[in-house]
Tab-separated table of C-alpha atoms and ligand atoms in Angstrom:
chain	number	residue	atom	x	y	z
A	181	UNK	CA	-6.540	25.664	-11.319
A	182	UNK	CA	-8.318	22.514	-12.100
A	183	UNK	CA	-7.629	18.636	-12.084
A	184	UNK	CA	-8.736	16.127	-14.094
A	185	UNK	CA	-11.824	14.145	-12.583
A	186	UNK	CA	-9.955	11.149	-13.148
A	187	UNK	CA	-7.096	11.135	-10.720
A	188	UNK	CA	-7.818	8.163	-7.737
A	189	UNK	CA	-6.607	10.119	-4.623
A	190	UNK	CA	-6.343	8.251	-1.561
A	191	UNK	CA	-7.044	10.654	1.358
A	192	UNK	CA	-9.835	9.112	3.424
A	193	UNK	CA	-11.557	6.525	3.768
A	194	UNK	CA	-15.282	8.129	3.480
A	195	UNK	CA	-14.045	9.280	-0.145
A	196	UNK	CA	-13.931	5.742	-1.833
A	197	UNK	CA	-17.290	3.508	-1.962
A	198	UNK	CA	-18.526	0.551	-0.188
A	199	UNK	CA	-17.257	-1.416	-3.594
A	200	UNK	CA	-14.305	0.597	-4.120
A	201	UNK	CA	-13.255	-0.675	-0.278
A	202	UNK	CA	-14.084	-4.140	-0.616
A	203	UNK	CA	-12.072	-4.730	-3.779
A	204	UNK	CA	-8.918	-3.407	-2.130
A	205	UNK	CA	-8.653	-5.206	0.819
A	206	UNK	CA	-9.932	-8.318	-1.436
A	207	UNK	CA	-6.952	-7.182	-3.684
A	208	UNK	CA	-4.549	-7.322	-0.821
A	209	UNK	CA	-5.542	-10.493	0.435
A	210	UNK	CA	-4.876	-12.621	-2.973
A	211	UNK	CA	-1.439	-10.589	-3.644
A	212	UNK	CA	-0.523	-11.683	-0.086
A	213	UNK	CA	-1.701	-15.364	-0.936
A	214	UNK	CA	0.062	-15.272	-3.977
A	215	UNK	CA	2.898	-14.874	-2.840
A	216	UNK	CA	3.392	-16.843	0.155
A	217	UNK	CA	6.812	-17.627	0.380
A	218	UNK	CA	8.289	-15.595	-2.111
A	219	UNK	CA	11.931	-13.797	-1.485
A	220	UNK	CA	10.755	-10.237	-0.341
A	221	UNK	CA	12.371	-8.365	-3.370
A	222	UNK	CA	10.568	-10.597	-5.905
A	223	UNK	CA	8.544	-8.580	-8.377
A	224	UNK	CA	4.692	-9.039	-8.847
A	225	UNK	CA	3.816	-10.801	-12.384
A	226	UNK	CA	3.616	-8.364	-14.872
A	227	UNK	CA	5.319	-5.894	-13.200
A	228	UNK	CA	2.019	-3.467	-12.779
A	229	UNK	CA	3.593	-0.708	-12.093
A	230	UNK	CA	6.820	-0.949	-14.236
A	231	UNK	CA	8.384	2.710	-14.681
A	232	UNK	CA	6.353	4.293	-12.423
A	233	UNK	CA	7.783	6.692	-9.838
A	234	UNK	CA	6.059	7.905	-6.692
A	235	UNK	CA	7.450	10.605	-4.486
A	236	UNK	CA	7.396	9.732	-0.371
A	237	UNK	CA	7.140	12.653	1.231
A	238	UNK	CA	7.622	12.470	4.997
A	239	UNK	CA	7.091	15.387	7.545
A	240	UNK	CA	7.339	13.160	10.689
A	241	UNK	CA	8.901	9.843	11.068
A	242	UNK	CA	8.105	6.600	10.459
A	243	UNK	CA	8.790	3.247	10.084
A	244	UNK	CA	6.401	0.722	8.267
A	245	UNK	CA	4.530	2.772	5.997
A	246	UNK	CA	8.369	4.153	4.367
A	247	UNK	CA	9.187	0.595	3.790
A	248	UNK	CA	6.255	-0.794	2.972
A	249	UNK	CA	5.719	1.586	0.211
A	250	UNK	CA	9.026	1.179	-0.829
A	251	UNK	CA	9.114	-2.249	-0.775
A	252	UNK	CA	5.731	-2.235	-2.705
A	253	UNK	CA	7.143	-0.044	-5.342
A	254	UNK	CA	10.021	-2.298	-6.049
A	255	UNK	CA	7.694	-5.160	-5.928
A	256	UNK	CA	5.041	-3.923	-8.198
A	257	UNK	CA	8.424	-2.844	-10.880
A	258	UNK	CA	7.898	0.877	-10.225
A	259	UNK	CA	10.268	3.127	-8.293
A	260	UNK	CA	10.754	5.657	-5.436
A	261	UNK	CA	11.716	9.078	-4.277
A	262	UNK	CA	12.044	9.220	-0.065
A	263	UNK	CA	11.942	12.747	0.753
A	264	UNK	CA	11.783	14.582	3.780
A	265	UNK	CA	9.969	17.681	4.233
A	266	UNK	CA	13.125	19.283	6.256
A	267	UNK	CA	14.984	18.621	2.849
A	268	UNK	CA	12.404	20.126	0.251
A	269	UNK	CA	11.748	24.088	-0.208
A	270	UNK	CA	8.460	23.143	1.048
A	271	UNK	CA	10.654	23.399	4.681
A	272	UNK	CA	11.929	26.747	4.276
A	273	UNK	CA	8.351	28.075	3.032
A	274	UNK	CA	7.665	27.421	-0.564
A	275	UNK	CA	3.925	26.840	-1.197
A	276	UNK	CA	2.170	23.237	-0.857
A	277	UNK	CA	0.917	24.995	-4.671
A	278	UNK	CA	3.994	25.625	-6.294
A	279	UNK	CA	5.001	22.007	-4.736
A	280	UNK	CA	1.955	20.019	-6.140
A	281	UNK	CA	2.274	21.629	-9.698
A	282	UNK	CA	6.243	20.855	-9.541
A	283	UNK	CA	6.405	17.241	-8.465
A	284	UNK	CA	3.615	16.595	-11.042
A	285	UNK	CA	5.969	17.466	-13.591
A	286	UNK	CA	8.260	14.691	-12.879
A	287	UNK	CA	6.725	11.874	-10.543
A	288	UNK	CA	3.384	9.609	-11.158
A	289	UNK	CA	2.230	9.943	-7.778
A	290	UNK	CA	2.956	11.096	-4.205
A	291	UNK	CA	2.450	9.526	-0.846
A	292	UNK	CA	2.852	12.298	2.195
A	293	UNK	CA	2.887	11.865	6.042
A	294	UNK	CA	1.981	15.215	7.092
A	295	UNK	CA	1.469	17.832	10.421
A	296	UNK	CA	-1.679	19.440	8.349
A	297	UNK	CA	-4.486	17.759	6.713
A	298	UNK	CA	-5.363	20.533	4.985
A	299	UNK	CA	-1.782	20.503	3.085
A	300	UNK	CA	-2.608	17.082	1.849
A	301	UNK	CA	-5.766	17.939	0.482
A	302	UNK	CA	-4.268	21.307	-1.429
A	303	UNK	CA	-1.450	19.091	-2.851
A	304	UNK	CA	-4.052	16.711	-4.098
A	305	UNK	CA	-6.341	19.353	-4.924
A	306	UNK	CA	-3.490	21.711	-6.961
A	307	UNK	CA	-1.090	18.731	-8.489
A	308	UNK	CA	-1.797	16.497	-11.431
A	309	UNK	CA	-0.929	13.501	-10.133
A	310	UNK	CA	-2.560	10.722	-7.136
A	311	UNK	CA	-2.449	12.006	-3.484
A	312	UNK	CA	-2.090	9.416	-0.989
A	313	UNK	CA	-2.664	10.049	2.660
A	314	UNK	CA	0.058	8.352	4.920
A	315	UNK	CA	-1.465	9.981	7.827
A	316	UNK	CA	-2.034	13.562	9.094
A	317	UNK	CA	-3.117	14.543	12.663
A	318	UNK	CA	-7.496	13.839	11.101
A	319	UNK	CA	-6.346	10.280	9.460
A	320	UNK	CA	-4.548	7.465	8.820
A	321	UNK	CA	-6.546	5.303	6.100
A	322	UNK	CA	-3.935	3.249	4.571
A	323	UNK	CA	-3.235	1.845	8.162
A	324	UNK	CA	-7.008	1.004	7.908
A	325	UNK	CA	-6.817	-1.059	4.864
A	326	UNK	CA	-4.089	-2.968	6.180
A	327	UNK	CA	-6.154	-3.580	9.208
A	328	UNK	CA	-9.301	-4.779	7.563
A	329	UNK	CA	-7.488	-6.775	5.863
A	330	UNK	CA	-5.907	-8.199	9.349
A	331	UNK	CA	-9.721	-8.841	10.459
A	332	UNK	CA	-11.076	-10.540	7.337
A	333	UNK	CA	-7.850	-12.654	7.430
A	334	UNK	CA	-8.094	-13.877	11.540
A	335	UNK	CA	-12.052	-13.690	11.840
A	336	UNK	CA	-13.243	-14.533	8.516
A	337	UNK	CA	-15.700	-11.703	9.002
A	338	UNK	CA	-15.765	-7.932	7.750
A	339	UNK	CA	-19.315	-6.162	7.658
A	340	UNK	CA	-20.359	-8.404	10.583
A	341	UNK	CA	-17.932	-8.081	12.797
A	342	UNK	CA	-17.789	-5.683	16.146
A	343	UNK	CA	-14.541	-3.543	16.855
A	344	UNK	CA	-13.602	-2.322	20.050
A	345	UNK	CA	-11.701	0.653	20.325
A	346	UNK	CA	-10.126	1.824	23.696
A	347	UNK	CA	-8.071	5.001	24.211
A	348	UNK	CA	-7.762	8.125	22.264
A	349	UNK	CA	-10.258	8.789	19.686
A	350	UNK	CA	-7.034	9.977	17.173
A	351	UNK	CA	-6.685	9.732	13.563
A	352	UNK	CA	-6.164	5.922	13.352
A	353	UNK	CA	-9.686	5.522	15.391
A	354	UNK	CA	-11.275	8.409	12.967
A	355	UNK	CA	-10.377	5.889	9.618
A	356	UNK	CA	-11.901	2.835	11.515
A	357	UNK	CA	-15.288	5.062	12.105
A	358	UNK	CA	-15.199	5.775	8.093
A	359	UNK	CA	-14.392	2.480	7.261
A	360	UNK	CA	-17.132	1.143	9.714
A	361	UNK	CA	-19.575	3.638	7.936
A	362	UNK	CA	-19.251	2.249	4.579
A	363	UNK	CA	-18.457	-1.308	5.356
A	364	UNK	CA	-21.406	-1.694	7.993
A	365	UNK	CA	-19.583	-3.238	10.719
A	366	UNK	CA	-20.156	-2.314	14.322
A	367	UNK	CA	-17.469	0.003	16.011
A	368	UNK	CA	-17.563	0.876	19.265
A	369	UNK	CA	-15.546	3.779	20.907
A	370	UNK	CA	-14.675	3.821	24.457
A	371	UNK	CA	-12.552	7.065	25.397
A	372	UNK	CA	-12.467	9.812	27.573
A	373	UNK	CA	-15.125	12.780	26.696
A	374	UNK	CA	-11.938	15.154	26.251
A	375	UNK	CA	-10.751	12.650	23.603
A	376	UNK	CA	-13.307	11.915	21.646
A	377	UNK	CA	-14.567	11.599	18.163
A	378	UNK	CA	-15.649	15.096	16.708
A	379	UNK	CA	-19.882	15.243	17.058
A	380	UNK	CA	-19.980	16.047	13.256
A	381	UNK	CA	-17.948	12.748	12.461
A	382	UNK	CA	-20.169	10.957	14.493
A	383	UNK	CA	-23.043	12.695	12.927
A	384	UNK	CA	-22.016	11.922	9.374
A	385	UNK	CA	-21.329	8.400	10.206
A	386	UNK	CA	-25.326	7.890	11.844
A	387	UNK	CA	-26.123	9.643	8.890
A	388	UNK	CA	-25.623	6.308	6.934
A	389	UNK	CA	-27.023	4.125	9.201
A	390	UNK	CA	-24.239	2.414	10.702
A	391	UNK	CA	-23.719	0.738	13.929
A	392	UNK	CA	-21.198	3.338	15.558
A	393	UNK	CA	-21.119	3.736	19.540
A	394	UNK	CA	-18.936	5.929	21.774
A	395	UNK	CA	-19.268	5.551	25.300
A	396	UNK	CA	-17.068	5.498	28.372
A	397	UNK	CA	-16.695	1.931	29.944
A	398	UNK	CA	-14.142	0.337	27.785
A	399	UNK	CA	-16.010	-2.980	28.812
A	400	UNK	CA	-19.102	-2.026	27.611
A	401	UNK	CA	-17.601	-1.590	24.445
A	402	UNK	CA	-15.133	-4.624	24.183
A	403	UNK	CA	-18.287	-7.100	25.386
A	404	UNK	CA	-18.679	-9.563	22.871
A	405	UNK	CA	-15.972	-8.299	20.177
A	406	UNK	CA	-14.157	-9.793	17.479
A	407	UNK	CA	-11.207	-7.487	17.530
A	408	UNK	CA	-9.805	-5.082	20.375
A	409	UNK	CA	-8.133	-2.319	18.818
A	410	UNK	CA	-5.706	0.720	20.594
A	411	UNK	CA	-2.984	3.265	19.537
A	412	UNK	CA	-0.642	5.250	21.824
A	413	UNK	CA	-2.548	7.730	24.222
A	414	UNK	CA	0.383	10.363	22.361
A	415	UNK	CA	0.050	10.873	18.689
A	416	UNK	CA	3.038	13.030	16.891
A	417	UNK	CA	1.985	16.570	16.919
A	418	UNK	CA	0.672	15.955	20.339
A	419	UNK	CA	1.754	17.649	23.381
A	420	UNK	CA	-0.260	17.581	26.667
A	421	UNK	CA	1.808	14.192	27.944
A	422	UNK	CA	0.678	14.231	31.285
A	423	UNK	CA	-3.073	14.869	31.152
A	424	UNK	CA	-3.305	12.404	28.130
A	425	UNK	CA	-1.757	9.604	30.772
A	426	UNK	CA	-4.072	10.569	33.449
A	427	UNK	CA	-7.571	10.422	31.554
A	428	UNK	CA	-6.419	7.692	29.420
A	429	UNK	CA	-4.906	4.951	32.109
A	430	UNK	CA	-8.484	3.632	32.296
A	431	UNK	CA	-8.638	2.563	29.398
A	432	UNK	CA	-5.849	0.728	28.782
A	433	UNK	CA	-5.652	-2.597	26.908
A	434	UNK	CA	-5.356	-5.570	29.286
A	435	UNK	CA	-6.203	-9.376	30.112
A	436	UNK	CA	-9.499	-8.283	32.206
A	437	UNK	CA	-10.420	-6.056	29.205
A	438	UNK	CA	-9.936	-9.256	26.672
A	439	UNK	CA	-11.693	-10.942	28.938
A	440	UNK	CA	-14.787	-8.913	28.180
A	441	UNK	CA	-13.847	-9.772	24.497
A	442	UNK	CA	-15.088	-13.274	22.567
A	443	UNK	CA	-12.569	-16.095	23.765
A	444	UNK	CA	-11.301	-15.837	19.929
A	445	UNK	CA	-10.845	-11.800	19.729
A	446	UNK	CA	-8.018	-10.616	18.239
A	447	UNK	CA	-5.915	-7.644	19.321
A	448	UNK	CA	-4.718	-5.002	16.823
A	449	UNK	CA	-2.358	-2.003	17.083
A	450	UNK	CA	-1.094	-0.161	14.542
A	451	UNK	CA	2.452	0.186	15.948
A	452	UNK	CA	4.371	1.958	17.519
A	453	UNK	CA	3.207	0.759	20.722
A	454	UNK	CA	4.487	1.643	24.425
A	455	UNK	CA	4.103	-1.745	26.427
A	456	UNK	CA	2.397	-0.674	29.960
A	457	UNK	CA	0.810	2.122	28.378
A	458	UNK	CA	-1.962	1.745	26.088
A	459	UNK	CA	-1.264	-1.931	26.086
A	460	UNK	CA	-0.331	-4.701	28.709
A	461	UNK	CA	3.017	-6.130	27.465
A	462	UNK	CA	0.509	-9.392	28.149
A	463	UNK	CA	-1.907	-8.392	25.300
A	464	UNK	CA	0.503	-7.372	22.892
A	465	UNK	CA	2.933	-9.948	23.263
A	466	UNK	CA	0.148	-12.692	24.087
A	467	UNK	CA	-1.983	-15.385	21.990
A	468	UNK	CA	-4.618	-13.140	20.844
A	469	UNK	CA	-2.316	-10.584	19.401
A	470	UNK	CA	-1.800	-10.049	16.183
A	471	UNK	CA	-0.059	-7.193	15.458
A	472	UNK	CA	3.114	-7.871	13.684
A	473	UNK	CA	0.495	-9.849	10.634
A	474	UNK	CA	-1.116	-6.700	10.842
A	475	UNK	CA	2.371	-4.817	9.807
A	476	UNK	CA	3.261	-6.745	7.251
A	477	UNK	CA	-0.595	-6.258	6.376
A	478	UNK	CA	0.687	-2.656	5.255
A	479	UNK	CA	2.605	-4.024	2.714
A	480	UNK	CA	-0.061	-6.184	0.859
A	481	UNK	CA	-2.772	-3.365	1.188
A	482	UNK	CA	0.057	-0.378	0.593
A	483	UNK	CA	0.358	-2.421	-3.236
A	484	UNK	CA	-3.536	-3.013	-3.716
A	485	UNK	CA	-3.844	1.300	-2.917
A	486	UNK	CA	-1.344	1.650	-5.346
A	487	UNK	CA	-2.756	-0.740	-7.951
A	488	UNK	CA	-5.998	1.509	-7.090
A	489	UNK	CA	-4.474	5.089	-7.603
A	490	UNK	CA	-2.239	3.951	-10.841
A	491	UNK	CA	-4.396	1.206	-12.443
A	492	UNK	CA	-1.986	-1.211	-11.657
B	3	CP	N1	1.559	2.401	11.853
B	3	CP	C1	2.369	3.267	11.200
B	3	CP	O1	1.918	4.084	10.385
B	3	CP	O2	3.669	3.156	11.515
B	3	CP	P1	4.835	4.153	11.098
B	3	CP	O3	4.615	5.438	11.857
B	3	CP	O4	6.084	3.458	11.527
B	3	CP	O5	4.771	4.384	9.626
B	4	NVA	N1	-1.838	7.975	16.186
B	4	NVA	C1	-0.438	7.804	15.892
B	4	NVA	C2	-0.258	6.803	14.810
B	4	NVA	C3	1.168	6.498	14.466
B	4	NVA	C4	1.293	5.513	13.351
B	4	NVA	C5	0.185	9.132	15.516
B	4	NVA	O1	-0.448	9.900	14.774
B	4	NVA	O2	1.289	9.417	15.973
């Protein structure tokens, strides 16, 4: 079984370059200028990615990245498929193989939210056509580009800037360590040692000299920061509720943690959040938040991916 060396996959964010990176969420940022104030269905110029079809392939829910690859389908003239895993043979036991070689056949690409990393990577590995990641349980990168894109936008910075995380070392704080790695800006990890980044992540990420910290004090590692970022202390697939709330109340994002933060730091969440939890309804809903640019961020950056994968 082999694939052609040319297919653009999008499954992490340590696969694409320090170049690669940069033009994407540059990408994002002048389709999002460009059309400021447009009616949401209208179509880019050009129509880059007229005819094409992609297949969206979800095994949990989800709400922004369904629509905003839908909606950046329609925009960029191409089409979509919204499947869900329950619904395909893939559900009742047919191979991730048999799947890959299949929707190759008849789609240009497939985006898939799925329970196992290593699915994602077979499908990408085994089909013809561009993988795209829209998360698994090791990574959510497209949520990453969107958020870059959030910090160039409200800081003006990107490789200079210091992010904060606090909470659960998941798969949304895993991208923001590989984007960190190849973009060279300082991210710092506060979170409990029983949720914490993997040692060989870590490892690989010193490995290219970047400025990556985990520690415990969540104000050690917001002190001075341009952006404060969280997620939920529960991630789908997870399951250990209670223990998750007890190590991870400390580090909760509130005022006193901003506080520790620049005067100007922003506060980012990729949504879903649970107000009280992870968050301060005060953060979230305050002057330093800016979380709903950062959703419709998914859009913008969900078209320059695509423009990436299909040479649109
Ligand atoms: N942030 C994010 O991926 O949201 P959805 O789960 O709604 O797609
Ligand atoms: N870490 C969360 C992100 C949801 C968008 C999860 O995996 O459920």
């Amino acid at each position: 079984m082999t694939q052609s060396k040319d297919i653009r996959h999008f499954l992490d964010i340590c696969d694409l370059s320090t170049e690669q990176l940069r033009a994407v969420v540059d990408n994002a940022l002048a389709m999002k200028q460009a059309r400021a104030g447009a009616p949401k269905g209208a179509r880019e110029p050009g129509e880059p990615l007229k005819d094409r079809l992609i297949a969206l392939i979800f095994e949990k829910p989800s709400t922004r990245t369904r629509v905003s690859f839908d909606v950046a389908m329609r925009q960029m003239g191409g089409d979509t498929l919204m499947l869900s895993s329950a619904e395909l043979q893939l559900g009742r036991g047919e191979t991730v193989s048999d799947t890959a070689r299949v929707l190759s056949r008849m789609v240009d690409a497939i985006m898939i939210r799925s329970g196992s990393h290593e699915s994602v990577v077979e499908l990408a590995e085994l089909g013809s056509v561009p993988v795209i990641n829209g998360l698994t349980p090791r990574s959510h990168p497209c949520q990453i580009m969107a958020d870059l894109m959030t910090l160039k936008e409200h800081t003006g910075r990107l490789e200079d800037a210091v992010v904060a995380w606090s909470g659960d070392a998941n798969n949304v704080a895993r991208s923001w360590l590989h984007a960190a790695a190849r973009l060279g800006f300082e991210f710092r990890i506060a979170c409990p040692a029983e949720f914490s980044l993997p040692e060989d992540e870590l490892a690989w990420a010193r490995n290219l000299n970047s400025r990556i910290a985990q520690m415990d004090a969540p104000a050690d590692a917001a002190d001075g920061a341009h952006c404060v970022v969280t997620d939920a202390w529960v991630s789908m697939g997870d399951s250990d509720v209670e223990r998750r709330t007890r190590l991870l109340t400390p580090y909760r994002v509130d005022a006193d943690l901003m506080k520790c933060a620049r005067d100007d730091a922003i506060f980012m969440h990729c949504l879903p959040a649970y107000r009280g939890r992870e968050v301060s309804a005060e953060v979230i809903d305050g002057p330093q938040s800016v979380v709903f640019d950062e959703a419709e961020n998914r859009l913008h950056a969900q078209k320059a991916i695509l423009g990436w994968c299909l040479g649109g």
